[in-house]
Amino acid sequence: MWLNQLAADPRRRGECLARHLRDEGFAWASREGATSIGLDTAQLAGHLVRLYSAWGFEQRDVIRWPGKTHRSVIMTRPL
């Protein structure tokens, strides 16, 4: 499976909304038969790379998507 977007309203920080969305998404992907999850985030978004690393994702590659001016980090984690 691929995680395309994960966002929570910044005004609701501290309510663990991102963690809840993550857990629900992982559970759904697992029920659907996925064995791993992939995502990409901007290389310069160090806070997101650190967050996803803490969630068990590992960096696999750095790429520049066509039409984009920034590099993205590709990350995966097993379910």
XYZ file of N, CA and C in Angstrom:
237
model
N 0.843 -1.173 0.000
C 0.000 0.000 0.000
C 0.889 1.237 0.000
N 0.303 2.333 -0.403
C 1.022 3.600 -0.457
C 0.237 4.647 0.317
N 0.899 5.346 1.217
C 0.285 6.425 1.986
C 0.473 7.717 1.211
N -0.626 8.273 0.698
C -0.533 9.478 -0.124
C -0.598 10.773 0.683
N -1.477 10.844 1.626
C -1.633 12.060 2.420
C -1.999 11.681 3.843
N -1.414 12.360 4.770
C -1.789 12.228 6.173
C -1.698 13.622 6.760
N -2.826 14.158 7.175
C -2.825 15.520 7.709
C -3.855 15.643 8.817
N -3.510 16.424 9.811
C -4.420 16.749 10.902
C -4.382 18.261 11.100
N -5.485 18.810 11.492
C -5.594 20.244 11.732
C -4.579 20.656 12.797
N -3.677 21.583 12.471
C -2.654 22.004 13.443
C -3.251 22.551 14.738
N -4.461 23.065 14.696
C -5.095 23.590 15.911
C -5.461 22.476 16.888
N -5.386 21.230 16.406
C -5.738 20.090 17.265
C -4.510 19.286 17.666
N -3.348 19.935 17.611
C -2.108 19.272 18.040
C -2.255 18.747 19.451
N -1.624 17.622 19.698
C -1.659 17.034 21.024
C -2.794 16.055 21.240
N -3.692 15.938 20.258
C -4.822 15.012 20.381
C -4.526 13.646 19.750
N -3.323 13.450 19.264
C -2.892 12.179 18.657
C -3.703 11.804 17.426
N -4.196 12.801 16.696
C -4.996 12.516 15.503
C -4.178 11.810 14.428
N -2.943 12.261 14.200
C -2.106 11.619 13.179
C -1.844 10.163 13.550
N -1.584 9.915 14.818
C -1.352 8.539 15.273
C -2.606 7.687 15.061
N -3.770 8.232 15.350
C -5.021 7.501 15.143
C -5.233 7.202 13.658
N -5.016 8.210 12.799
C -5.141 7.989 11.356
C -4.164 6.923 10.881
N -2.938 6.991 11.381
C -1.926 5.990 11.029
C -2.390 4.595 11.430
N -2.818 4.438 12.667
C -3.228 3.125 13.153
C -4.411 2.574 12.362
N -5.385 3.415 12.076
C -6.548 2.980 11.293
C -6.127 2.598 9.876
N -5.242 3.394 9.287
C -4.760 3.091 7.942
C -3.964 1.803 7.886
N -3.100 1.588 8.865
C -2.321 0.351 8.913
C -3.242 -0.855 9.091
N -4.244 -0.725 9.957
C -5.170 -1.841 10.185
C -5.956 -2.153 8.907
N -6.422 -1.106 8.222
C -7.166 -1.308 6.977
C -6.278 -1.982 5.933
N -5.054 -1.482 5.760
C -4.136 -2.051 4.769
C -3.858 -3.517 5.073
N -3.679 -3.830 6.335
C -3.426 -5.211 6.730
C -4.631 -6.097 6.403
N -5.845 -5.615 6.702
C -7.056 -6.382 6.373
C -7.185 -6.607 4.874
N -6.684 -5.663 4.087
C -6.752 -5.763 2.626
C -5.647 -6.637 2.054
N -4.767 -7.142 2.904
C -3.724 -8.058 2.470
C -2.370 -7.440 2.188
N -2.208 -6.154 2.473
C -0.914 -5.509 2.249
C 0.107 -6.041 3.246
N 1.338 -6.118 2.835
C 2.412 -6.566 3.721
C 3.377 -5.438 4.072
N 3.255 -4.299 3.380
C 4.095 -3.148 3.683
C 3.389 -1.871 3.245
N 3.889 -0.749 3.755
C 3.363 0.574 3.435
C 4.531 1.408 2.932
N 4.304 2.170 1.889
C 5.301 3.094 1.375
C 4.769 4.511 1.402
N 5.683 5.465 1.426
C 5.302 6.877 1.371
C 6.472 7.673 0.835
N 6.189 8.920 0.487
C 7.287 9.836 0.183
C 6.979 11.166 0.846
N 8.036 11.877 1.181
C 7.915 13.203 1.765
C 9.100 14.034 1.293
N 8.943 15.332 1.330
C 10.020 16.217 0.893
C 11.268 15.974 1.736
N 12.392 15.892 1.073
C 13.658 15.645 1.770
C 13.940 16.738 2.799
N 13.554 17.958 2.501
C 13.822 19.073 3.409
C 12.871 19.099 4.609
N 11.831 18.269 4.603
C 10.888 18.213 5.727
C 11.436 17.246 6.777
N 12.534 17.629 7.394
C 13.215 16.767 8.348
C 12.325 16.300 9.488
N 11.409 17.160 9.928
C 10.508 16.764 11.016
C 9.613 15.607 10.598
N 9.200 15.575 9.321
C 8.374 14.462 8.846
C 9.206 13.199 8.658
N 10.409 13.341 8.149
C 11.289 12.172 8.002
C 11.539 11.552 9.374
N 11.775 12.382 10.390
C 11.991 11.868 11.754
C 10.724 11.219 12.311
N 9.569 11.825 12.073
C 8.307 11.249 12.543
C 8.079 9.884 11.908
N 8.207 9.804 10.588
C 7.972 8.537 9.899
C 9.003 7.485 10.305
N 10.228 7.910 10.558
C 11.243 6.972 11.052
C 10.833 6.429 12.417
N 10.318 7.288 13.281
C 9.857 6.846 14.600
C 8.680 5.880 14.474
N 7.927 5.980 13.390
C 6.793 5.085 13.135
C 7.236 3.776 12.487
N 8.538 3.601 12.301
C 9.054 2.345 11.759
C 9.381 2.360 10.277
N 9.241 3.510 9.633
C 9.585 3.607 8.209
C 11.093 3.748 8.063
N 11.634 3.172 6.996
C 13.061 3.288 6.684
C 13.225 3.927 5.318
N 14.243 4.772 5.192
C 14.521 5.415 3.905
C 15.014 4.381 2.910
N 14.475 4.437 1.712
C 14.855 3.510 0.648
C 15.518 4.207 -0.529
N 15.135 5.458 -0.773
C 15.659 6.151 -1.947
C 15.375 7.644 -1.805
N 16.049 8.435 -2.599
C 15.777 9.859 -2.737
C 15.594 10.107 -4.223
N 14.470 10.728 -4.589
C 14.179 10.968 -5.997
C 13.659 12.388 -6.196
N 13.607 12.792 -7.440
C 12.950 14.044 -7.813
C 11.830 13.667 -8.775
N 10.579 13.808 -8.294
C 9.437 13.477 -9.140
C 9.387 14.423 -10.331
N 8.948 13.943 -11.500
C 8.814 14.816 -12.674
C 7.931 16.028 -12.355
N 8.401 17.184 -12.758
C 7.648 18.412 -12.555
C 7.826 19.052 -11.188
N 8.583 18.426 -10.301
C 8.806 18.978 -8.961
C 10.202 19.590 -8.885
N 10.351 20.580 -8.024
C 11.654 21.236 -7.867
C 12.427 20.713 -6.665
N 11.762 19.915 -5.822
C 12.426 19.402 -4.616
C 12.630 17.889 -4.732
N 13.539 17.394 -3.929
C 13.761 15.947 -3.840
C 12.832 15.372 -2.783
N 12.438 14.125 -2.999
C 11.590 13.402 -2.053
C 12.304 12.176 -1.530
N 12.050 11.874 -0.273
C 12.575 10.664 0.356
C 11.485 9.606 0.248
N 11.854 8.427 -0.279
C 10.953 7.281 -0.339
C 11.223 6.443 0.904
N 10.152 6.098 1.632
C 10.279 5.327 2.857
C 9.287 4.163 2.830
N 9.649 3.051 3.458
C 8.744 1.905 3.571
C 8.832 1.313 4.969
N 7.781 0.576 5.317
C 7.790 -0.183 6.582
C 6.911 -1.399 6.396
N 7.301 -2.511 7.018
C 6.445 -3.699 6.965
C 5.219 -3.510 7.859
N 4.171 -4.264 7.542
C 2.993 -4.271 8.414
C 3.061 -5.434 9.365
